[in-house]
XYZ file of C-alpha atoms in Angstrom:
551
model
C 66.326 -33.389 -36.784
C 64.340 -36.677 -37.660
C 67.576 -38.942 -38.112
C 71.812 -38.332 -38.099
C 72.720 -35.082 -39.740
C 76.233 -34.386 -40.766
C 77.854 -31.174 -40.356
C 81.529 -29.951 -41.326
C 83.198 -27.621 -38.876
C 84.898 -24.800 -40.856
C 88.129 -24.269 -41.853
C 90.273 -24.609 -38.661
C 88.883 -27.882 -38.527
C 89.966 -29.150 -42.174
C 90.227 -32.630 -42.694
C 88.547 -34.074 -39.591
C 85.646 -36.553 -39.775
C 82.297 -34.865 -39.929
C 80.172 -34.259 -36.585
C 77.875 -36.484 -35.910
C 74.944 -34.771 -34.504
C 72.856 -36.132 -31.471
C 69.367 -37.681 -32.160
C 66.662 -35.838 -29.980
C 65.424 -38.254 -26.676
C 61.769 -39.309 -25.931
C 60.604 -40.777 -22.830
C 59.920 -44.660 -23.560
C 56.572 -43.838 -23.390
C 54.102 -41.206 -24.435
C 52.827 -38.721 -21.607
C 49.127 -39.285 -20.568
C 46.344 -37.098 -20.313
C 46.975 -35.082 -16.643
C 44.293 -34.289 -14.831
C 42.968 -30.559 -15.305
C 43.401 -27.742 -12.955
C 45.340 -24.535 -12.826
C 48.108 -23.942 -14.874
C 49.950 -27.134 -14.897
C 51.048 -28.598 -18.367
C 49.278 -25.991 -20.147
C 52.184 -25.094 -21.991
C 52.510 -21.260 -21.133
C 53.722 -19.886 -17.715
C 53.000 -16.079 -16.332
C 55.863 -15.480 -14.152
C 54.862 -11.591 -13.724
C 55.228 -9.525 -16.880
C 56.063 -12.186 -19.440
C 54.514 -15.103 -20.180
C 57.086 -17.894 -21.364
C 56.990 -21.028 -23.152
C 59.160 -24.137 -23.515
C 60.695 -25.193 -26.490
C 62.333 -28.577 -26.995
C 62.256 -28.865 -30.606
C 65.427 -27.156 -32.440
C 67.181 -26.337 -35.525
C 70.819 -27.110 -35.609
C 72.997 -23.804 -36.773
C 76.693 -25.301 -36.270
C 78.756 -27.830 -34.833
C 82.172 -28.816 -33.755
C 83.977 -31.467 -32.628
C 82.206 -31.646 -28.561
C 79.455 -29.563 -29.062
C 76.236 -28.387 -31.375
C 74.494 -25.474 -30.955
C 70.650 -24.621 -31.993
C 68.203 -22.167 -32.353
C 64.259 -22.880 -31.105
C 62.015 -24.293 -33.703
C 58.023 -23.595 -33.927
C 58.472 -20.549 -31.750
C 54.809 -19.450 -31.134
C 53.611 -15.843 -32.663
C 53.677 -13.210 -30.626
C 56.684 -14.774 -28.629
C 60.853 -13.909 -28.853
C 63.611 -16.087 -28.515
C 66.197 -14.934 -25.742
C 69.441 -16.705 -27.113
C 70.595 -20.132 -28.512
C 70.933 -23.664 -27.210
C 74.193 -25.460 -26.863
C 75.075 -29.125 -25.972
C 77.562 -32.232 -26.053
C 77.594 -34.256 -28.694
C 77.832 -37.528 -27.117
C 74.527 -37.592 -25.657
C 71.125 -37.449 -26.963
C 69.653 -34.038 -27.566
C 67.417 -33.344 -24.450
C 67.249 -29.381 -23.592
C 65.310 -26.597 -23.895
C 65.126 -23.046 -24.753
C 62.337 -20.232 -22.996
C 60.650 -17.917 -25.295
C 59.074 -14.928 -23.726
C 56.193 -12.567 -24.827
C 54.932 -9.546 -22.684
C 51.465 -9.906 -20.654
C 49.123 -7.719 -22.725
C 47.583 -5.945 -19.253
C 51.319 -4.855 -18.499
C 51.982 -3.245 -22.052
C 49.794 -0.343 -20.889
C 50.431 0.099 -17.445
C 54.470 -0.254 -17.536
C 56.871 2.830 -18.024
C 59.441 0.340 -19.836
C 58.440 -2.523 -21.807
C 59.673 -5.812 -20.634
C 61.428 -6.997 -23.953
C 63.414 -4.775 -26.340
C 65.618 -5.523 -29.419
C 69.219 -5.549 -29.127
C 71.210 -2.321 -30.059
C 74.011 -4.487 -31.967
C 76.222 -7.622 -31.554
C 79.656 -8.166 -30.728
C 81.479 -10.660 -31.711
C 82.798 -12.979 -28.920
C 84.340 -16.138 -30.868
C 85.273 -17.456 -34.024
C 87.147 -20.099 -35.585
C 87.195 -18.093 -39.146
C 90.407 -17.871 -41.022
C 91.631 -14.229 -41.029
C 93.516 -15.264 -44.358
C 91.045 -17.681 -45.873
C 88.705 -16.135 -48.848
C 85.924 -18.577 -47.710
C 84.517 -18.424 -44.118
C 81.052 -19.419 -44.847
C 81.444 -22.808 -42.787
C 82.987 -21.041 -39.679
C 81.036 -20.707 -36.226
C 80.688 -17.452 -34.617
C 79.332 -16.649 -30.894
C 77.948 -13.223 -30.702
C 76.564 -11.422 -27.541
C 73.359 -9.206 -27.997
C 74.002 -5.450 -26.998
C 71.300 -4.557 -24.853
C 69.622 -0.764 -24.163
C 70.493 0.818 -21.299
C 68.456 -0.771 -18.482
C 68.066 -4.228 -20.009
C 70.171 -7.506 -19.987
C 71.016 -9.984 -22.417
C 70.118 -13.873 -21.259
C 71.777 -15.479 -24.118
C 74.350 -15.852 -26.862
C 73.651 -16.078 -30.565
C 75.335 -17.988 -32.669
C 75.819 -18.024 -36.832
C 77.331 -20.529 -39.139
C 79.531 -17.838 -41.568
C 80.478 -14.493 -40.345
C 77.306 -12.437 -41.082
C 76.050 -10.337 -38.347
C 72.718 -11.851 -36.676
C 69.518 -9.819 -37.231
C 68.627 -7.488 -34.483
C 65.334 -9.477 -34.573
C 66.707 -12.325 -33.764
C 66.226 -11.957 -29.973
C 65.200 -10.223 -27.176
C 66.803 -8.456 -24.470
C 65.090 -8.308 -21.071
C 64.424 -5.372 -18.669
C 66.929 -5.542 -16.224
C 64.713 -5.707 -12.642
C 62.888 -9.030 -14.565
C 66.047 -10.888 -14.023
C 67.900 -12.871 -11.743
C 71.766 -13.846 -11.509
C 73.199 -17.202 -12.904
C 76.203 -19.443 -12.099
C 78.258 -21.584 -14.548
C 78.066 -25.174 -13.161
C 78.469 -27.707 -15.886
C 81.092 -27.502 -19.220
C 79.750 -27.985 -22.265
C 82.755 -27.586 -24.418
C 86.218 -25.464 -24.507
C 86.413 -24.048 -28.294
C 89.616 -24.212 -29.494
C 91.081 -23.672 -26.116
C 90.008 -19.988 -26.345
C 86.234 -19.827 -25.009
C 84.858 -22.077 -22.423
C 80.998 -22.648 -23.248
C 78.904 -23.408 -19.793
C 75.578 -24.699 -18.991
C 74.389 -22.229 -16.103
C 71.570 -22.492 -13.583
C 70.085 -19.625 -11.292
C 71.773 -18.714 -8.106
C 69.133 -18.348 -5.955
C 67.365 -21.885 -6.256
C 64.960 -24.459 -3.985
C 61.622 -23.728 -2.444
C 62.162 -19.357 -2.156
C 63.996 -18.824 -5.026
C 62.739 -17.221 -8.081
C 65.531 -17.854 -10.726
C 64.354 -19.463 -13.994
C 66.689 -21.122 -16.305
C 66.756 -19.903 -19.781
C 68.190 -22.947 -21.342
C 70.696 -20.615 -22.847
C 74.765 -21.254 -22.435
C 77.410 -18.714 -21.083
C 80.613 -17.864 -22.533
C 83.843 -17.205 -20.946
C 86.840 -16.233 -23.098
C 89.048 -15.496 -20.218
C 89.733 -17.401 -16.940
C 87.824 -16.184 -13.696
C 87.853 -17.301 -10.331
C 84.231 -16.441 -9.957
C 81.105 -18.976 -10.660
C 78.324 -16.158 -11.415
C 77.916 -15.778 -14.865
C 78.102 -12.607 -16.858
C 74.436 -13.829 -18.095
C 71.287 -13.567 -16.184
C 68.407 -15.690 -15.925
C 64.539 -14.951 -15.690
C 62.655 -14.037 -12.478
C 59.582 -15.353 -11.404
C 57.742 -12.276 -9.738
C 53.969 -13.970 -9.890
C 54.289 -15.377 -6.091
C 50.967 -17.567 -6.742
C 52.929 -20.043 -8.812
C 50.000 -20.718 -11.005
C 51.856 -23.682 -12.729
C 52.663 -25.653 -9.837
C 50.228 -29.391 -9.679
C 47.107 -29.763 -7.428
C 46.853 -32.710 -5.238
C 45.010 -34.792 -8.124
C 47.904 -34.042 -10.568
C 50.679 -34.740 -8.259
C 49.262 -38.224 -7.605
C 49.233 -38.719 -11.502
C 52.800 -37.529 -11.904
C 53.971 -40.068 -8.773
C 51.691 -43.152 -10.466
C 53.492 -42.396 -13.970
C 56.687 -41.532 -13.147
C 57.640 -43.349 -9.786
C 60.684 -45.291 -9.742
C 61.358 -49.042 -8.411
C 63.991 -49.009 -6.251
C 65.904 -51.989 -6.092
C 68.392 -53.319 -3.254
C 71.313 -55.365 -3.664
C 70.731 -59.154 -3.373
C 72.952 -59.524 -0.412
C 71.104 -56.421 1.618
C 70.625 -57.221 5.001
C 68.881 -53.976 6.175
C 65.785 -53.404 4.536
C 62.886 -50.238 4.507
C 60.100 -50.250 6.389
C 57.207 -47.785 6.836
C 57.777 -45.562 9.678
C 54.712 -46.473 11.609
C 56.069 -50.141 11.235
C 59.013 -48.847 12.734
C 57.112 -47.735 15.765
C 54.635 -50.456 15.999
C 57.317 -52.781 16.918
C 58.878 -51.254 19.458
C 60.634 -48.504 18.582
C 61.490 -46.366 21.417
C 61.884 -42.384 22.334
C 64.714 -41.618 25.007
C 65.470 -38.474 26.621
C 68.566 -37.444 28.066
C 69.327 -38.428 31.377
C 66.809 -40.661 31.539
C 67.520 -44.486 31.531
C 64.299 -45.656 30.174
C 62.481 -44.718 26.716
C 58.996 -44.282 25.912
C 56.911 -46.331 23.156
C 56.430 -44.343 20.265
C 52.935 -43.822 19.423
C 52.157 -45.597 15.732
C 51.442 -41.934 14.159
C 54.168 -40.265 16.025
C 52.091 -37.836 17.992
C 54.209 -38.391 21.495
C 57.485 -37.116 19.952
C 58.790 -33.726 20.991
C 57.811 -31.697 17.766
C 59.632 -28.138 16.483
C 62.668 -27.047 17.838
C 66.158 -28.238 16.715
C 68.472 -31.081 16.989
C 69.793 -30.112 20.524
C 70.998 -33.379 21.591
C 68.336 -33.915 24.250
C 66.043 -36.485 22.460
C 66.696 -39.554 20.426
C 64.855 -42.707 18.921
C 66.302 -46.349 19.454
C 65.477 -49.480 18.624
C 63.411 -51.884 20.946
C 65.625 -52.820 23.933
C 63.915 -56.586 24.041
C 64.086 -59.719 21.581
C 62.440 -57.629 18.824
C 65.919 -55.847 18.308
C 67.120 -57.892 15.510
C 63.798 -58.169 14.101
C 63.061 -54.444 13.648
C 66.860 -53.660 12.758
C 66.143 -55.710 9.380
C 63.188 -53.914 8.492
C 59.631 -55.038 6.416
C 59.706 -54.780 3.073
C 56.168 -55.217 2.526
C 55.474 -52.337 4.561
C 57.687 -49.660 3.291
C 56.509 -47.056 1.457
C 58.129 -43.759 -0.055
C 57.271 -40.287 1.338
C 57.008 -37.652 -0.985
C 57.689 -34.092 -0.480
C 56.400 -31.738 -3.261
C 57.726 -28.491 -3.858
C 58.699 -25.796 -6.584
C 61.968 -25.454 -8.444
C 63.290 -22.840 -10.495
C 60.745 -20.126 -9.760
C 57.660 -22.597 -10.061
C 58.847 -23.714 -13.462
C 59.439 -27.371 -12.048
C 57.930 -29.446 -9.671
C 60.684 -31.237 -7.468
C 59.011 -34.736 -5.982
C 61.616 -35.714 -3.193
C 60.840 -39.445 -2.465
C 61.865 -40.428 1.049
C 62.751 -43.925 2.074
C 63.276 -44.774 5.850
C 65.653 -47.852 6.946
C 65.772 -49.159 10.658
C 69.471 -49.468 10.067
C 72.312 -48.468 8.072
C 74.645 -51.332 7.829
C 78.620 -51.240 8.282
C 80.958 -50.103 5.450
C 82.775 -52.305 3.246
C 86.266 -50.529 2.188
C 88.261 -51.360 -0.970
C 91.937 -50.897 -1.307
C 93.261 -52.086 -4.574
C 92.106 -55.155 -5.661
C 91.113 -56.227 -1.889
C 87.798 -55.574 -0.386
C 87.541 -55.778 3.521
C 84.163 -56.013 5.108
C 83.902 -53.636 8.367
C 81.772 -54.392 11.662
C 81.333 -50.775 13.285
C 82.330 -48.204 10.498
C 79.483 -46.726 8.730
C 76.828 -48.127 10.434
C 73.786 -46.260 12.892
C 70.247 -46.951 13.838
C 67.760 -44.877 11.520
C 68.404 -43.886 7.688
C 66.790 -41.745 5.705
C 67.488 -41.514 2.401
C 66.172 -40.143 -0.667
C 66.013 -39.245 -4.793
C 64.095 -36.327 -6.350
C 62.142 -36.386 -9.363
C 61.985 -32.990 -11.544
C 58.946 -32.448 -13.602
C 58.391 -29.625 -16.097
C 55.733 -27.626 -15.084
C 55.216 -26.351 -18.839
C 54.669 -30.259 -20.233
C 54.465 -32.461 -17.213
C 57.560 -34.211 -18.303
C 60.274 -35.943 -16.478
C 63.714 -34.120 -16.673
C 65.812 -35.739 -14.498
C 66.080 -37.394 -11.031
C 68.578 -36.191 -8.081
C 70.287 -39.434 -6.621
C 71.246 -38.876 -3.000
C 74.573 -40.310 -2.221
C 75.803 -39.629 1.405
C 77.052 -36.450 1.910
C 76.342 -35.440 -1.798
C 74.602 -36.693 -4.729
C 74.085 -35.954 -8.362
C 71.739 -34.851 -10.847
C 71.023 -37.430 -13.932
C 68.779 -36.081 -16.878
C 66.085 -38.345 -18.150
C 68.094 -39.411 -21.310
C 70.645 -41.121 -19.139
C 68.110 -42.978 -17.035
C 67.161 -46.886 -16.643
C 63.526 -47.498 -17.174
C 61.961 -50.561 -15.953
C 58.660 -50.034 -16.787
C 56.942 -47.457 -19.164
C 58.438 -43.959 -17.941
C 59.494 -45.397 -14.613
C 63.037 -45.053 -13.822
C 64.955 -47.217 -11.909
C 66.711 -46.051 -8.922
C 69.451 -48.486 -7.044
C 70.031 -48.822 -3.390
C 73.681 -49.601 -2.121
C 74.157 -52.359 0.195
C 74.177 -51.550 3.671
C 74.136 -47.537 3.087
C 70.897 -47.246 1.137
C 72.834 -44.390 -1.165
C 70.666 -43.820 -4.585
C 72.243 -44.669 -8.031
C 71.390 -44.985 -11.487
C 72.728 -47.938 -12.875
C 74.314 -51.061 -11.112
C 78.034 -51.911 -10.585
C 80.650 -50.771 -7.485
C 81.065 -46.790 -6.857
C 83.328 -45.789 -4.734
C 83.531 -42.811 -1.969
C 87.038 -41.832 -2.158
C 89.152 -42.250 -5.169
C 87.865 -44.143 -7.871
C 91.224 -44.177 -9.972
C 93.548 -44.891 -7.331
C 90.718 -48.030 -6.280
C 90.466 -47.038 -2.771
C 87.607 -45.811 -0.782
C 83.849 -47.257 0.731
C 82.424 -49.516 -1.482
C 78.686 -48.663 -2.835
C 77.764 -51.887 -4.699
C 74.232 -51.788 -6.369
C 72.197 -54.388 -8.483
C 68.869 -55.512 -9.344
C 67.337 -58.043 -6.905
C 64.101 -59.407 -5.652
C 64.007 -56.669 -3.339
C 62.415 -54.125 -4.156
C 59.700 -50.968 -3.540
C 57.621 -49.471 -6.345
C 57.107 -45.936 -5.248
C 54.656 -45.433 -7.721
C 51.988 -47.438 -5.814
C 53.807 -47.482 -2.615
C 53.952 -43.897 -1.331
C 52.361 -41.223 0.684
C 52.215 -37.683 0.279
C 53.776 -35.872 3.440
C 54.037 -32.315 2.589
C 52.934 -29.814 -0.294
C 53.101 -26.559 1.188
C 52.119 -24.637 -2.178
C 48.622 -26.745 -1.693
C 48.256 -24.717 1.808
C 46.301 -27.263 4.028
C 45.744 -29.761 1.447
C 48.104 -32.238 2.585
C 48.422 -32.646 6.591
C 51.789 -33.322 7.107
C 52.670 -36.360 9.694
C 53.454 -36.138 13.286
C 56.643 -37.815 12.845
C 57.579 -35.100 10.334
C 57.885 -32.455 12.801
C 60.105 -34.442 15.451
C 63.841 -32.581 14.356
C 66.171 -34.897 16.562
C 67.776 -38.068 15.620
C 66.256 -41.318 14.434
C 69.150 -42.698 16.305
C 71.698 -42.632 19.306
C 75.134 -41.228 19.331
C 77.280 -44.342 20.381
C 80.842 -43.294 20.682
C 83.764 -45.812 20.282
C 87.145 -45.899 18.444
C 85.392 -47.336 15.087
C 88.485 -45.603 12.846
C 90.870 -48.366 14.500
C 88.881 -50.785 12.193
C 90.364 -48.763 9.245
C 93.661 -48.473 11.060
C 94.313 -51.772 11.102
C 93.417 -52.617 7.597
C 95.800 -49.937 6.888
C 98.766 -51.778 8.675
C 98.991 -54.324 6.359
C 99.426 -52.181 3.392
C 102.578 -52.119 1.618
C 104.815 -48.990 2.717
C 104.198 -46.886 -0.357
C 99.966 -47.483 -0.608
C 99.395 -46.793 2.778
C 99.977 -43.189 3.040
C 97.673 -42.726 -0.219
C 94.723 -44.928 0.997
C 95.369 -43.230 4.372
C 95.085 -39.614 3.075
C 91.795 -40.653 1.370
C 90.081 -42.189 3.842
C 91.058 -39.090 6.418
C 89.377 -36.757 3.702
C 85.492 -38.808 3.850
C 82.828 -37.217 5.955
C 83.356 -37.297 9.663
C 80.286 -39.011 10.264
C 80.985 -42.086 8.185
C 83.389 -42.816 11.416
C 80.615 -41.766 14.033
C 77.635 -44.376 15.120
C 75.017 -41.212 15.309
C 71.494 -41.663 13.989
C 70.451 -38.713 11.311
C 67.739 -36.046 11.747
C 64.674 -36.638 9.663
C 63.702 -35.115 6.476
C 62.468 -31.387 7.205
C 65.933 -30.806 9.268
C 67.862 -31.655 5.983
C 69.136 -28.308 4.130
C 67.562 -29.896 0.718
C 64.034 -29.696 2.502
C 63.890 -26.174 0.979
C 66.682 -25.400 -0.263
C 68.129 -27.470 -3.916
C 70.115 -30.606 -3.992
C 73.492 -30.523 -3.501
C 75.657 -31.096 -6.454
């Protein structure tokens, strides 16, 4: 794979151009020598009865317009392949396959082995011509037939019609597996066979599902997202491959992105302590005056739920406008470290606090309208998340949180500013995170109607590799003491009721009749919180604190 490779695609694609295979992706800089301790970045992870190794070097098998299929290369002695890998041709080759072996201590104690050979293979799809004499260049997708009590975790691809060897893969005892779902289409082979990337159904801090890196294959349309193939399950509750505190600091210092704010940004971030020290107040329902919040937040009510009894507000004196625009010099990102994919990955969620979220700008066709009220609120918590492989310590992807949703972006599609430090662009006024500069619409990109999210480089930036504080790492027990303010479960801003929607209605009233109703339908579909001035809850109240990120 050390350069461009060329393959033809079989008889059914005769006459088409040769397929250009993707180049392998490498991070811009070599990985450092991570601090020693535990099983982090040791290459092998024990998940109960199985040891698994992450293979990222592949040998190409077969390719077609749109996608290529690979088998793992350099499988260690004693380990077995569980299935093959597939990916699109229009992006760099960045993927993995897990290979597995039985843990020696379980070989004598288990009544049934953890791994078994398939009994046979069934042909799922092929582009071989029935009337062709030579099908040596055709592609074939095979499903292993597992013994009773075992499951296949991946498909096998061959170039040519010969059935794979029974030694090619292993099936896994079903109690060592978990359910998967299809979540990203790779290619549709001849509009007959849909190839999917999968991910575990049970994710987040308490999820035990481990992605194997294999693909799913559907030849019939189905309403269910659940894949017919399962994934692995981590039955070792110790999560021995998670990084210790020294390793976490090394990861953040090596990968911590630089966050760029828009050159016209008015409402910049600050540290939470700066916000408190400069007059932020705690209010209680039915009590007119607010209380000054102590620097560490020790007088904030801890625990409970967001019951509307308390909220935080800006200072009620001449410091109000001063605090509202933030203080970039004091800004720091707050890191929440947690296991992902059954402890085979580490998620480092980096939270940024802004004292104020500015009003929105809407776009309708070629015209943009800056609003005064819609979108604004006191207190703003935004975040992005680094996902790092616990096999090697390599950055896999970054999640960019964007208002009510977000997106995972693979490392190969990131911008890097220094070494392996990526760039995170924060949108003007709203502070949503994006991987590249530009204007992103919350609404309809196709029609050019929605709320603008403008992002660009500027002199306003925060380097999260140095300006950070680890606020939570549950897998380390008491090694990280959570700050008092993190236990505050109520809102970081008051709820102010007014008819902010009237601003958009005024804009819509000037539009041509044929465009007005289309634009109105798009704005009606946007999240309701856009039209309310209500402070957000803190990081620990978000569903991604223990769950996976929303895609």
